[in-house]
Structures are given as C-alpha cells and as structure tokens.
Amino acid sequence: MAHERLSRDASEPLWMQLMTALRTQIEGGLLAADQPLPSEAELTDLYGVSRTVVREALRELVQQRLIYKVKGRGAFVAPRKTELRFVGSVSGSADDLRESGRRVTTQTLRQELAEADEREAALLRIPTGEQVVRMRRLRRVDGQPWLLVDTALPARLVPGLEKAVLENQSLYDVLRRRYGLEPDGADRWIEAVFPDEQDAAVLEVTTSTPLLGIESVSWLPDRTRFEAYHALHRSDQTRFYVGIR
C-alpha cells in the first residue's frame, strides 16, 4: 500500500490529510472493494500520526460511505455504488445504467395481453378490465439480479407490443422507435419492502432481505398515461440521486 508521511506544517489538519490520502487510494482503485485497510496501529506507524488522528480519518471515511467497519475485524473498503438518476427523471433505468458503464442484460419472464386490474386501471386512468400489455422483466447488472419490474401499458397505445422481442432492450427505446411515445413526466413512489418467496427466488435474495419497492406512472405531453409499473430493486450496489432545484 503506497503511503507518505503527512505534513504537520500544512494548513489542513493531520486527520484530513490522512483521510484524503486513503480516499485517493480507494477512488484510484489501489484499494479494491471489500479489501481490508491496515489496522489502526499499522496506519499510525505508516503515516507517523497518533491513534486519535487515524480514528478521526476513518470516521470521516465511514461518513462518506467509502469504508465500513466490522467489529473485531477492522475497516474495509466499501463496494462502489452506482449513482442512478432515473427515479427523479423520465429516463429508463437501463439508459441510466449503461451511461454508468455497467453491463446490463434484460430477461423477459412474462409478456401478454391481459385485463387491467383495479390498481393498474387507477394508475393509468383507464376502465378496469380494459386490455393492457402486461410484462414481467428481470434486469441484471454485471450478471447479478438487480431489478424485477411488472409493467402495464394500455394495449390501444402499443398494438402488438405483446409479441415484440424485448430481450436486452430498453423498453423506452422500443416505445419511442416503434410507437412514437415520448415520456413527458412521471410520478414515482418509493418504500422499503420485503419480497415474497417467488420474487426473492428471482432476485436471488431471502425473504428477509429489505428491497426498495418503486411504483411509477408515466405520461405523454398530452397527459395521457401510457405506463405503470411496480419494481423491486436490490439496493445493495446502487443508490439513487434526486436533484432538487
């Protein structure tokens, strides 16, 4: 592990210099995810500072979510979480992920014509029983299950979509190219949920694993609602960003 002595004559306090040095190594990839950091005693010797300085630097890195601590074992580099913006925008999650450089695959588990249930009808503002294209899709990121989405769209807006090949495609791209549907806005609700046995098996988690439940409805420029979905999101590798202006 690269290191250098800290300057007692610098304007920044020693703990901040140490925190910056460690953060630079983490962000530069010199310290990998889940790799243990040197012990407090080792950091004290490596950088020529006191235990108090080391503890303050590590405390700040924990606050920044760059490291985590395990009681009795020490400090470890936290896995990087991709910052996603789709919750606060009209972009799709696949677009967001690809922009972050992740490998994204999408598997269609179900795709059919069906009658809108009460919840779908309320979200889409259509009569209960009107035909919708209903689909269930599993998105994987870098090979791991990441998002399980149940989507409903009014069939009159997307004729033939129930037969379209959607494997490894962005649904929003298909809607734009094939039907000229361009989202103008969306409402999304987020809550902590636990999956049932079936959903847990698909996402490869246990039923006691907390997930983020996301419910969404999107509309076109003329305010026609064209998409409603409920998603279960594994949040252990990502975090959401919502800017308020």
Coordinates of N, CA and C in Angstrom, one line a residue:
M1 N 0.8 -1.2 0.0 CA 0.0 0.0 0.0 C 0.9 1.2 0.0
A2 N 0.7 2.2 -1.0 CA 1.5 3.4 -1.0 C 1.2 4.3 0.1
H3 N 2.2 5.0 0.6 CA 1.9 5.9 1.7 C 3.1 6.9 1.8
E4 N 2.8 8.0 2.4 CA 3.8 9.0 2.6 C 3.5 9.7 3.9
R5 N 4.5 10.3 4.5 CA 4.4 11.0 5.8 C 3.6 12.2 5.6
L6 N 2.8 12.6 6.6 CA 1.9 13.8 6.5 C 2.7 15.0 7.0
S7 N 2.3 16.1 6.6 CA 2.9 17.4 7.0 C 2.3 18.0 8.1
R8 N 3.0 18.3 9.2 CA 2.5 19.0 10.4 C 2.4 20.5 10.1
D9 N 3.0 21.0 9.1 CA 3.1 22.4 8.8 C 2.0 22.8 7.8
A10 N 1.2 21.8 7.3 CA 0.2 22.1 6.3 C -1.0 22.8 7.0
S11 N -1.8 23.5 6.1 CA -3.0 24.2 6.7 C -4.1 23.2 7.1
E12 N -4.1 22.1 6.4 CA -5.1 21.1 6.7 C -4.7 20.2 8.0
P13 N -5.6 19.9 8.8 CA -5.2 19.1 10.0 C -4.8 17.7 9.5
L14 N -4.0 17.0 10.4 CA -3.5 15.7 10.0 C -4.5 14.7 9.7
W15 N -5.7 14.7 10.4 CA -6.7 13.7 10.1 C -7.3 13.9 8.7
M16 N -7.4 15.1 8.3 CA -7.9 15.4 7.0 C -6.9 15.0 5.9
Q17 N -5.6 15.2 6.1 CA -4.6 14.8 5.2 C -4.6 13.2 5.1
L18 N -4.8 12.5 6.2 CA -4.8 11.1 6.1 C -6.1 10.6 5.4
M19 N -7.2 11.2 5.7 CA -8.4 10.9 5.1 C -8.3 11.0 3.6
T20 N -7.7 12.2 3.1 CA -7.6 12.4 1.7 C -6.7 11.4 1.1
A21 N -5.6 11.0 1.8 CA -4.6 10.0 1.2 C -5.3 8.7 1.0
L22 N -6.1 8.3 2.0 CA -6.8 7.0 1.9 C -7.9 7.1 0.8
R23 N -8.6 8.2 0.8 CA -9.7 8.3 -0.2 C -9.1 8.3 -1.6
T24 N -8.0 8.9 -1.8 CA -7.3 8.9 -3.2 C -7.0 7.5 -3.6
Q25 N -6.5 6.7 -2.7 CA -6.2 5.3 -3.0 C -7.4 4.5 -3.3
I26 N -8.5 4.7 -2.5 CA -9.7 4.0 -2.8 C -10.3 4.4 -4.1
E27 N -10.4 5.7 -4.4 CA -11.0 6.1 -5.6 C -10.2 5.8 -6.8
G28 N -8.9 5.7 -6.6 CA -8.0 5.4 -7.7 C -7.8 3.9 -8.0
G29 N -8.6 3.1 -7.2 CA -8.5 1.6 -7.4 C -7.4 0.9 -6.8
L30 N -6.5 1.6 -6.1 CA -5.4 0.9 -5.4 C -5.9 0.0 -4.3
L31 N -7.0 0.4 -3.7 CA -7.7 -0.4 -2.7 C -9.0 -0.9 -3.3
A32 N -9.1 -2.2 -3.4 CA -10.3 -2.8 -4.0 C -11.5 -3.0 -3.0
A33 N -12.7 -3.1 -3.6 CA -13.9 -3.3 -2.8 C -13.7 -4.5 -1.8
D34 N -14.1 -4.3 -0.6 CA -14.0 -5.3 0.5 C -12.6 -5.7 0.9
Q35 N -11.6 -5.0 0.4 CA -10.2 -5.2 0.9 C -10.1 -4.6 2.2
P36 N -9.4 -5.2 3.2 CA -9.2 -4.6 4.5 C -8.2 -3.5 4.4
L37 N -8.4 -2.5 5.2 CA -7.4 -1.4 5.4 C -6.4 -1.9 6.4
P38 N -5.2 -1.3 6.5 CA -4.3 -1.6 7.6 C -5.0 -1.3 8.9
S39 N -4.6 -2.0 9.9 CA -5.1 -1.7 11.3 C -4.8 -0.3 11.7
E40 N -5.5 0.2 12.8 CA -5.2 1.5 13.3 C -3.7 1.6 13.7
A41 N -3.2 0.5 14.3 CA -1.8 0.6 14.7 C -0.9 0.7 13.5
E42 N -1.2 -0.1 12.4 CA -0.4 0.0 11.2 C -0.4 1.3 10.6
L43 N -1.6 1.9 10.5 CA -1.8 3.3 9.9 C -1.0 4.3 10.7
T44 N -1.0 4.1 12.0 CA -0.3 5.0 12.9 C 1.2 5.0 12.6
D45 N 1.8 3.8 12.4 CA 3.2 3.7 12.0 C 3.5 4.1 10.6
L46 N 2.6 3.8 9.7 CA 2.8 4.1 8.3 C 2.9 5.6 8.0
Y47 N 2.0 6.4 8.7 CA 1.9 7.8 8.5 C 2.4 8.7 9.6
G48 N 2.9 8.1 10.6 CA 3.6 8.8 11.7 C 2.6 9.7 12.4
V49 N 1.4 9.2 12.7 CA 0.4 10.1 13.4 C -0.1 9.3 14.6
S50 N -0.9 9.9 15.4 CA -1.5 9.3 16.6 C -2.7 8.5 16.3
R51 N -3.1 7.6 17.2 CA -4.4 6.8 17.0 C -5.6 7.8 16.9
T52 N -5.6 8.9 17.6 CA -6.7 9.8 17.5 C -6.8 10.3 16.1
V53 N -5.7 10.7 15.4 CA -5.8 11.1 14.0 C -6.3 10.0 13.1
V54 N -5.9 8.8 13.3 CA -6.3 7.7 12.5 C -7.8 7.5 12.7
R55 N -8.3 7.5 13.9 CA -9.7 7.2 14.1 C -10.6 8.3 13.5
E56 N -10.1 9.6 13.6 CA -10.9 10.7 13.0 C -11.0 10.5 11.5
A57 N -9.9 10.1 10.9 CA -9.8 10.0 9.4 C -10.8 8.8 9.0
L58 N -10.7 7.7 9.8 CA -11.6 6.6 9.4 C -13.0 6.9 9.7
R59 N -13.3 7.7 10.7 CA -14.7 8.0 11.0 C -15.3 8.9 9.8
E60 N -14.5 9.8 9.3 CA -14.9 10.6 8.1 C -15.1 9.7 6.9
L61 N -14.3 8.7 6.7 CA -14.4 7.8 5.5 C -15.7 7.0 5.6
V62 N -16.0 6.6 6.9 CA -17.3 5.9 7.1 C -18.5 6.8 6.8
Q63 N -18.4 8.1 7.2 CA -19.5 9.0 6.9 C -19.6 9.2 5.4
Q64 N -18.5 9.1 4.7 CA -18.6 9.3 3.2 C -18.9 8.0 2.5
R65 N -19.1 6.9 3.3 CA -19.5 5.6 2.8 C -18.4 5.0 1.8
L66 N -17.2 5.4 2.1 CA -16.1 4.8 1.3 C -15.5 3.6 2.0
I67 N -15.7 3.5 3.3 CA -15.3 2.3 4.0 C -16.4 1.9 5.0
Y68 N -16.3 0.6 5.5 CA -17.2 0.2 6.5 C -16.4 -0.6 7.5
K69 N -16.9 -0.7 8.7 CA -16.2 -1.4 9.8 C -16.9 -2.6 10.3
V70 N -16.2 -3.6 10.6 CA -16.7 -4.9 11.1 C -16.1 -5.1 12.5
K71 N -17.0 -5.2 13.5 CA -16.5 -5.2 14.9 C -15.5 -6.4 15.1
G72 N -14.4 -6.1 15.6 CA -13.4 -7.2 15.9 C -12.5 -7.5 14.7
R73 N -12.8 -7.0 13.5 CA -12.1 -7.3 12.3 C -11.4 -6.1 11.6
G74 N -11.9 -4.9 11.9 CA -11.3 -3.7 11.3 C -12.1 -3.0 10.3
A75 N -11.5 -2.2 9.4 CA -12.1 -1.4 8.4 C -11.9 -2.0 7.0
F76 N -12.9 -1.9 6.1 CA -12.8 -2.5 4.8 C -13.3 -1.4 3.8
V77 N -12.8 -1.6 2.6 CA -13.3 -0.7 1.5 C -14.7 -1.0 1.1
A78 N -15.5 0.0 1.1 CA -16.9 -0.3 0.7 C -17.1 -0.5 -0.8
P79 N -17.9 -1.5 -1.2 CA -18.2 -1.6 -2.7 C -18.7 -0.3 -3.2
R80 N -18.3 0.0 -4.4 CA -18.8 1.2 -5.0 C -20.3 1.1 -5.4
K81 N -21.1 2.1 -5.2 CA -22.5 2.1 -5.6 C -22.7 3.0 -6.7
T82 N -23.2 2.5 -7.8 CA -23.5 3.3 -8.9 C -24.6 4.3 -8.6
E83 N -24.4 5.5 -8.9 CA -25.4 6.6 -8.6 C -26.4 6.7 -9.8
L84 N -27.7 6.4 -9.5 CA -28.7 6.4 -10.6 C -29.7 7.5 -10.4
R85 N -30.1 8.1 -11.6 CA -30.9 9.3 -11.5 C -32.3 9.0 -12.1
F86 N -32.6 7.8 -12.5 CA -33.9 7.6 -13.2 C -35.1 7.8 -12.3
V87 N -34.9 7.6 -11.0 CA -36.1 7.8 -10.1 C -36.5 9.3 -10.1
G88 N -35.6 10.2 -10.4 CA -36.0 11.6 -10.5 C -36.1 12.2 -11.9
S89 N -36.2 11.3 -12.9 CA -36.2 11.8 -14.3 C -37.2 10.9 -15.0
V90 N -37.3 11.2 -16.3 CA -38.2 10.3 -17.2 C -37.4 9.4 -18.0
S91 N -36.1 9.2 -17.7 CA -35.3 8.3 -18.4 C -35.5 6.9 -17.8
G92 N -35.2 5.8 -18.6 CA -35.4 4.5 -18.1 C -34.2 4.1 -17.3
S93 N -34.3 3.0 -16.5 CA -33.2 2.6 -15.7 C -32.1 2.0 -16.5
A94 N -32.4 1.3 -17.6 CA -31.4 0.7 -18.5 C -30.5 1.8 -19.1
D95 N -31.1 2.9 -19.5 CA -30.3 4.0 -20.1 C -29.4 4.6 -19.0
D96 N -29.9 4.7 -17.8 CA -29.1 5.3 -16.7 C -27.9 4.4 -16.4
L97 N -28.2 3.1 -16.4 CA -27.1 2.1 -16.0 C -26.0 2.0 -17.1
R98 N -26.5 2.0 -18.4 CA -25.5 2.0 -19.4 C -24.6 3.2 -19.4
E99 N -25.1 4.4 -19.1 CA -24.3 5.6 -19.0 C -23.3 5.4 -17.9
S100 N -23.5 4.6 -16.9 CA -22.6 4.5 -15.8 C -21.5 3.4 -16.1
G101 N -21.6 2.8 -17.3 CA -20.6 1.9 -17.7 C -20.8 0.4 -17.3
R102 N -22.0 0.1 -16.7 CA -22.3 -1.2 -16.2 C -22.8 -2.1 -17.4
R103 N -22.6 -3.4 -17.2 CA -23.1 -4.4 -18.2 C -24.5 -4.8 -17.9
V104 N -25.4 -4.4 -18.7 CA -26.9 -4.6 -18.4 C -27.5 -5.6 -19.4
T105 N -28.2 -6.6 -18.8 CA -29.0 -7.5 -19.6 C -30.4 -7.5 -19.0
T106 N -31.4 -7.8 -19.9 CA -32.8 -7.8 -19.5 C -33.4 -9.1 -20.0
Q107 N -34.1 -9.8 -19.1 CA -34.8 -11.1 -19.5 C -36.3 -10.9 -19.3
T108 N -37.0 -11.2 -20.3 CA -38.5 -11.1 -20.2 C -39.0 -12.4 -19.6
L109 N -39.7 -12.3 -18.5 CA -40.2 -13.5 -17.8 C -41.7 -13.8 -18.2
R110 N -42.4 -12.7 -18.5 CA -43.8 -12.8 -19.0 C -44.1 -11.6 -19.8
Q111 N -45.0 -11.9 -20.9 CA -45.3 -10.8 -21.8 C -46.6 -11.2 -22.4
E112 N -47.7 -10.5 -22.2 CA -49.1 -11.0 -22.6 C -50.1 -9.8 -22.6
L113 N -51.2 -10.1 -23.4 CA -52.3 -9.2 -23.3 C -53.1 -9.7 -22.1
A114 N -53.7 -8.7 -21.3 CA -54.5 -9.0 -20.1 C -55.5 -7.9 -19.9
E115 N -56.3 -8.1 -18.9 CA -57.3 -7.1 -18.5 C -56.7 -6.3 -17.3
A116 N -56.8 -5.0 -17.4 CA -56.3 -4.2 -16.3 C -57.0 -4.5 -15.0
D117 N -56.2 -4.7 -13.9 CA -56.8 -4.9 -12.6 C -57.1 -3.5 -12.0
E118 N -57.6 -3.4 -10.8 CA -58.0 -2.1 -10.2 C -56.8 -1.2 -10.1
R119 N -55.7 -1.7 -9.6 CA -54.5 -0.8 -9.4 C -54.0 -0.3 -10.7
E120 N -53.9 -1.1 -11.7 CA -53.4 -0.7 -13.0 C -54.3 0.3 -13.6
A121 N -55.6 0.1 -13.5 CA -56.6 1.0 -14.0 C -56.6 2.3 -13.4
A122 N -56.4 2.3 -12.0 CA -56.3 3.6 -11.3 C -55.0 4.4 -11.7
L123 N -53.9 3.7 -11.8 CA -52.7 4.4 -12.2 C -52.7 4.9 -13.6
L124 N -53.3 4.1 -14.6 CA -53.3 4.5 -16.0 C -54.6 5.3 -16.3
R125 N -55.5 5.4 -15.4 CA -56.8 6.2 -15.6 C -57.5 5.6 -16.8
I126 N -57.7 4.3 -16.8 CA -58.5 3.6 -17.8 C -59.5 2.7 -17.0
P127 N -60.6 2.3 -17.7 CA -61.5 1.4 -17.0 C -60.9 0.1 -16.6
T128 N -61.4 -0.4 -15.5 CA -60.9 -1.8 -15.0 C -61.4 -2.8 -16.1
G129 N -60.5 -3.6 -16.5 CA -60.8 -4.6 -17.5 C -60.4 -4.3 -18.9
E130 N -60.0 -3.0 -19.1 CA -59.5 -2.6 -20.4 C -58.2 -3.4 -20.7
Q131 N -58.0 -3.7 -22.0 CA -56.8 -4.5 -22.3 C -55.5 -3.7 -22.1
V132 N -54.6 -4.4 -21.5 CA -53.2 -3.8 -21.3 C -52.2 -4.9 -21.8
V133 N -51.1 -4.4 -22.1 CA -49.9 -5.3 -22.3 C -49.2 -5.4 -21.0
R134 N -49.2 -6.6 -20.4 CA -48.6 -6.7 -19.1 C -47.3 -7.6 -19.3
M135 N -46.2 -7.1 -18.7 CA -45.0 -7.9 -18.8 C -44.2 -7.9 -17.4
R136 N -43.4 -8.9 -17.3 CA -42.5 -9.0 -16.1 C -41.1 -9.2 -16.6
R137 N -40.2 -8.3 -16.2 CA -38.9 -8.4 -16.7 C -37.9 -8.3 -15.6
L138 N -36.8 -9.1 -15.8 CA -35.7 -9.1 -14.8 C -34.5 -8.4 -15.4
R139 N -34.0 -7.4 -14.8 CA -32.8 -6.7 -15.2 C -31.6 -7.2 -14.4
R140 N -30.5 -7.6 -15.1 CA -29.3 -7.9 -14.4 C -28.2 -6.9 -14.7
V141 N -27.4 -6.6 -13.7 CA -26.3 -5.7 -13.9 C -25.0 -6.4 -13.5
D142 N -24.1 -6.5 -14.5 CA -22.8 -7.2 -14.3 C -23.1 -8.7 -13.8
G143 N -24.2 -9.3 -14.4 CA -24.5 -10.6 -14.1 C -25.4 -10.9 -12.9
Q144 N -25.6 -9.9 -12.0 CA -26.4 -10.1 -10.8 C -27.8 -9.6 -11.0
P145 N -28.8 -10.3 -10.4 CA -30.2 -9.7 -10.5 C -30.2 -8.4 -9.8
W146 N -30.9 -7.4 -10.4 CA -30.8 -6.0 -9.9 C -32.2 -5.4 -9.7
L147 N -33.1 -5.7 -10.7 CA -34.4 -5.1 -10.7 C -35.4 -6.0 -11.3
L148 N -36.5 -6.2 -10.6 CA -37.6 -7.0 -11.1 C -38.8 -6.1 -11.3
V149 N -39.3 -6.0 -12.6 CA -40.3 -5.0 -12.9 C -41.6 -5.6 -13.5
D150 N -42.7 -5.3 -12.9 CA -44.0 -5.6 -13.5 C -44.6 -4.4 -14.1
T151 N -44.8 -4.4 -15.5 CA -45.2 -3.2 -16.2 C -46.6 -3.5 -16.9
A152 N -47.4 -2.4 -17.0 CA -48.6 -2.5 -17.7 C -48.8 -1.2 -18.6
L153 N -49.1 -1.4 -19.8 CA -49.3 -0.3 -20.8 C -50.7 -0.5 -21.5
P154 N -51.5 0.5 -21.7 CA -52.7 0.4 -22.4 C -52.5 -0.2 -23.8
A155 N -53.2 -1.3 -24.1 CA -52.9 -2.0 -25.4 C -53.2 -1.2 -26.6
R156 N -54.2 -0.2 -26.5 CA -54.5 0.6 -27.6 C -53.4 1.5 -28.0
L157 N -52.5 1.8 -27.1 CA -51.4 2.7 -27.4 C -50.2 2.0 -28.0
V158 N -50.1 0.6 -27.7 CA -49.0 -0.1 -28.1 C -49.4 -1.4 -28.8
P159 N -50.1 -1.4 -29.9 CA -50.6 -2.6 -30.6 C -49.5 -3.5 -31.0
G160 N -49.6 -4.8 -30.6 CA -48.6 -5.7 -31.0 C -47.4 -5.8 -30.1
L161 N -47.3 -5.0 -29.0 CA -46.2 -5.0 -28.1 C -46.1 -6.3 -27.4
E162 N -47.2 -7.0 -27.2 CA -47.1 -8.3 -26.5 C -46.3 -9.3 -27.3
K163 N -46.1 -9.1 -28.6 CA -45.3 -10.0 -29.4 C -43.9 -9.5 -29.7
A164 N -43.6 -8.3 -29.3 CA -42.3 -7.8 -29.6 C -41.2 -8.5 -28.8
V165 N -40.0 -8.5 -29.4 CA -38.9 -9.1 -28.8 C -38.2 -8.0 -27.9
L166 N -38.2 -8.2 -26.6 CA -37.7 -7.1 -25.7 C -36.5 -7.6 -25.0
E167 N -36.0 -8.8 -25.2 CA -34.8 -9.2 -24.5 C -33.6 -8.2 -24.8
N168 N -33.0 -7.8 -23.6 CA -31.8 -6.9 -23.7 C -32.1 -5.6 -24.4
Q169 N -33.3 -5.2 -24.4 CA -33.7 -3.9 -25.0 C -34.3 -3.0 -23.9
S170 N -34.0 -1.7 -24.1 CA -34.7 -0.7 -23.3 C -36.1 -0.5 -23.8
L171 N -37.1 -0.7 -22.9 CA -38.5 -0.6 -23.2 C -38.8 0.8 -23.7
Y172 N -38.2 1.8 -23.1 CA -38.4 3.2 -23.6 C -37.9 3.4 -25.0
D173 N -36.8 2.8 -25.3 CA -36.3 2.9 -26.7 C -37.3 2.3 -27.7
V174 N -37.9 1.1 -27.3 CA -38.9 0.5 -28.2 C -40.1 1.4 -28.3
L175 N -40.5 2.0 -27.3 CA -41.7 2.8 -27.3 C -41.5 4.0 -28.2
R176 N -40.3 4.6 -28.1 CA -40.0 5.8 -28.9 C -40.0 5.4 -30.4
R177 N -39.2 4.3 -30.7 CA -39.0 4.0 -32.1 C -40.2 3.4 -32.8
R178 N -40.9 2.5 -32.1 CA -42.0 1.8 -32.7 C -43.3 2.5 -32.6
Y179 N -43.6 3.3 -31.6 CA -44.9 3.9 -31.3 C -44.8 5.4 -31.2
G180 N -43.7 6.0 -31.3 CA -43.6 7.4 -31.2 C -44.0 8.0 -29.8
L181 N -43.9 7.1 -28.8 CA -44.3 7.6 -27.4 C -43.1 8.2 -26.7
E182 N -43.2 9.4 -26.4 CA -42.1 10.1 -25.7 C -42.5 10.6 -24.3
P183 N -42.0 10.0 -23.2 CA -42.4 10.4 -21.9 C -42.2 11.9 -21.6
D184 N -43.2 12.5 -21.0 CA -43.1 13.9 -20.6 C -42.9 14.1 -19.1
G185 N -43.4 13.1 -18.4 CA -43.3 13.3 -16.9 C -43.7 11.9 -16.2
A186 N -43.4 11.9 -15.0 CA -43.7 10.6 -14.2 C -43.8 11.0 -12.7
D187 N -44.6 10.2 -12.1 CA -44.7 10.2 -10.6 C -44.1 8.8 -10.1
R188 N -43.3 8.8 -9.1 CA -42.8 7.6 -8.5 C -42.9 7.6 -7.0
W189 N -43.2 6.5 -6.5 CA -43.3 6.3 -5.0 C -42.3 5.2 -4.6
I190 N -41.6 5.5 -3.5 CA -40.5 4.5 -3.1 C -40.8 4.1 -1.6
E191 N -40.7 2.9 -1.3 CA -40.8 2.4 0.0 C -40.0 1.2 0.3
A192 N -39.6 0.9 1.5 CA -38.9 -0.3 1.9 C -39.9 -1.5 1.9
V193 N -39.5 -2.6 1.3 CA -40.4 -3.8 1.3 C -39.6 -5.0 1.5
F194 N -40.3 -6.1 1.8 CA -39.7 -7.5 1.8 C -40.3 -8.3 0.7
P195 N -39.6 -9.0 0.0 CA -40.1 -9.8 -1.1 C -40.8 -11.1 -0.6
D196 N -41.8 -11.5 -1.4 CA -42.4 -12.8 -1.1 C -41.4 -13.9 -1.6
E197 N -41.8 -15.2 -1.4 CA -40.8 -16.3 -1.8 C -40.5 -16.3 -3.3
Q198 N -41.5 -16.1 -4.1 CA -41.3 -16.1 -5.6 C -40.4 -15.0 -6.0
D199 N -40.7 -13.8 -5.6 CA -39.8 -12.7 -6.0 C -38.4 -12.8 -5.4
A200 N -38.3 -13.3 -4.2 CA -37.0 -13.4 -3.6 C -36.1 -14.4 -4.4
A201 N -36.8 -15.5 -4.9 CA -36.1 -16.5 -5.6 C -35.5 -15.9 -6.9
V202 N -36.4 -15.1 -7.6 CA -35.9 -14.5 -8.9 C -34.8 -13.5 -8.6
L203 N -34.8 -12.8 -7.6 CA -33.8 -11.8 -7.3 C -32.6 -12.4 -6.5
E204 N -32.7 -13.7 -6.2 CA -31.6 -14.4 -5.5 C -31.3 -13.8 -4.2
V205 N -32.3 -13.5 -3.4 CA -32.2 -13.0 -2.1 C -33.1 -13.8 -1.2
T206 N -33.1 -13.5 0.1 CA -34.0 -14.2 1.1 C -35.2 -13.3 1.3
T207 N -36.3 -13.9 1.8 CA -37.5 -13.1 2.1 C -37.3 -12.1 3.2
S208 N -36.2 -12.1 3.9 CA -35.9 -11.1 4.9 C -35.0 -10.1 4.5
T209 N -34.7 -10.1 3.2 CA -33.8 -9.0 2.6 C -34.6 -7.8 2.3
P210 N -34.3 -6.6 2.8 CA -35.0 -5.4 2.5 C -34.7 -4.9 1.1
L211 N -35.8 -4.6 0.4 CA -35.6 -4.1 -1.0 C -36.3 -2.8 -1.1
L212 N -36.1 -2.1 -2.2 CA -36.8 -0.9 -2.5 C -37.9 -1.2 -3.4
G213 N -39.2 -0.9 -3.0 CA -40.3 -1.0 -3.9 C -40.6 0.3 -4.6
I214 N -40.6 0.3 -5.9 CA -40.8 1.5 -6.7 C -42.1 1.4 -7.5
E215 N -43.0 2.3 -7.3 CA -44.3 2.3 -8.1 C -44.2 3.6 -9.0
S216 N -44.5 3.4 -10.2 CA -44.4 4.6 -11.2 C -45.5 4.6 -12.1
V217 N -45.9 5.8 -12.5 CA -46.8 6.1 -13.6 C -46.2 7.2 -14.5
S218 N -46.2 7.0 -15.8 CA -45.6 7.9 -16.7 C -46.7 8.4 -17.7
W219 N -46.5 9.6 -18.2 CA -47.5 10.2 -19.1 C -46.8 10.9 -20.3
L220 N -47.6 11.1 -21.4 CA -47.1 11.8 -22.6 C -47.3 13.3 -22.5
P221 N -46.9 14.1 -23.5 CA -47.1 15.5 -23.4 C -48.5 15.9 -23.3
D222 N -49.5 15.1 -23.8 CA -50.9 15.5 -23.7 C -51.5 15.0 -22.4
R223 N -50.7 14.5 -21.5 CA -51.1 14.0 -20.2 C -51.7 12.6 -20.2
T224 N -51.7 11.9 -21.4 CA -52.2 10.6 -21.5 C -51.2 9.7 -20.7
R225 N -51.7 8.8 -19.8 CA -50.8 7.9 -19.1 C -50.6 6.7 -19.9
F226 N -49.3 6.4 -20.1 CA -49.0 5.3 -21.0 C -48.3 4.1 -20.4
E227 N -47.8 4.3 -19.1 CA -47.1 3.2 -18.5 C -47.2 3.2 -17.0
A228 N -47.5 2.1 -16.4 CA -47.5 1.9 -14.9 C -46.6 0.7 -14.6
Y229 N -45.8 0.9 -13.6 CA -45.0 -0.3 -13.2 C -44.8 -0.3 -11.7
H230 N -44.5 -1.6 -11.2 CA -44.1 -1.8 -9.9 C -42.8 -2.5 -9.9
A231 N -41.7 -2.0 -9.3 CA -40.4 -2.7 -9.4 C -39.9 -3.0 -8.0
L232 N -39.2 -4.1 -7.9 CA -38.4 -4.4 -6.7 C -36.9 -4.3 -7.0
H233 N -36.3 -3.5 -6.2 CA -34.9 -3.1 -6.6 C -34.0 -3.5 -5.4
R234 N -32.9 -4.3 -5.8 CA -31.8 -4.6 -4.9 C -30.9 -3.4 -4.8
S235 N -30.9 -2.8 -3.6 CA -30.2 -1.5 -3.4 C -28.8 -1.7 -2.8
D236 N -28.3 -3.0 -2.8 CA -27.0 -3.2 -2.1 C -25.9 -2.7 -3.0
Q237 N -26.1 -2.4 -4.3 CA -25.0 -2.0 -5.1 C -25.2 -0.6 -5.7
T238 N -26.3 0.0 -5.4 CA -26.5 1.3 -6.0 C -27.2 2.2 -5.0
R239 N -27.2 3.5 -5.4 CA -28.0 4.5 -4.6 C -28.6 5.4 -5.6
F240 N -29.8 6.0 -5.2 CA -30.5 6.9 -6.1 C -30.1 8.3 -5.8
Y241 N -30.1 9.1 -6.9 CA -29.8 10.5 -6.8 C -31.1 11.3 -7.3
V242 N -31.6 12.2 -6.5 CA -32.7 13.1 -6.9 C -32.3 14.5 -6.6
G243 N -32.1 15.3 -7.7 CA -31.7 16.7 -7.5 C -33.0 17.5 -7.3
I244 N -32.9 18.5 -6.4 CA -34.0 19.4 -6.1 C -33.5 20.8 -6.5
R245 N -34.1 21.5 -7.4 CA -33.7 22.8 -7.9 C -34.8 23.9 -7.5

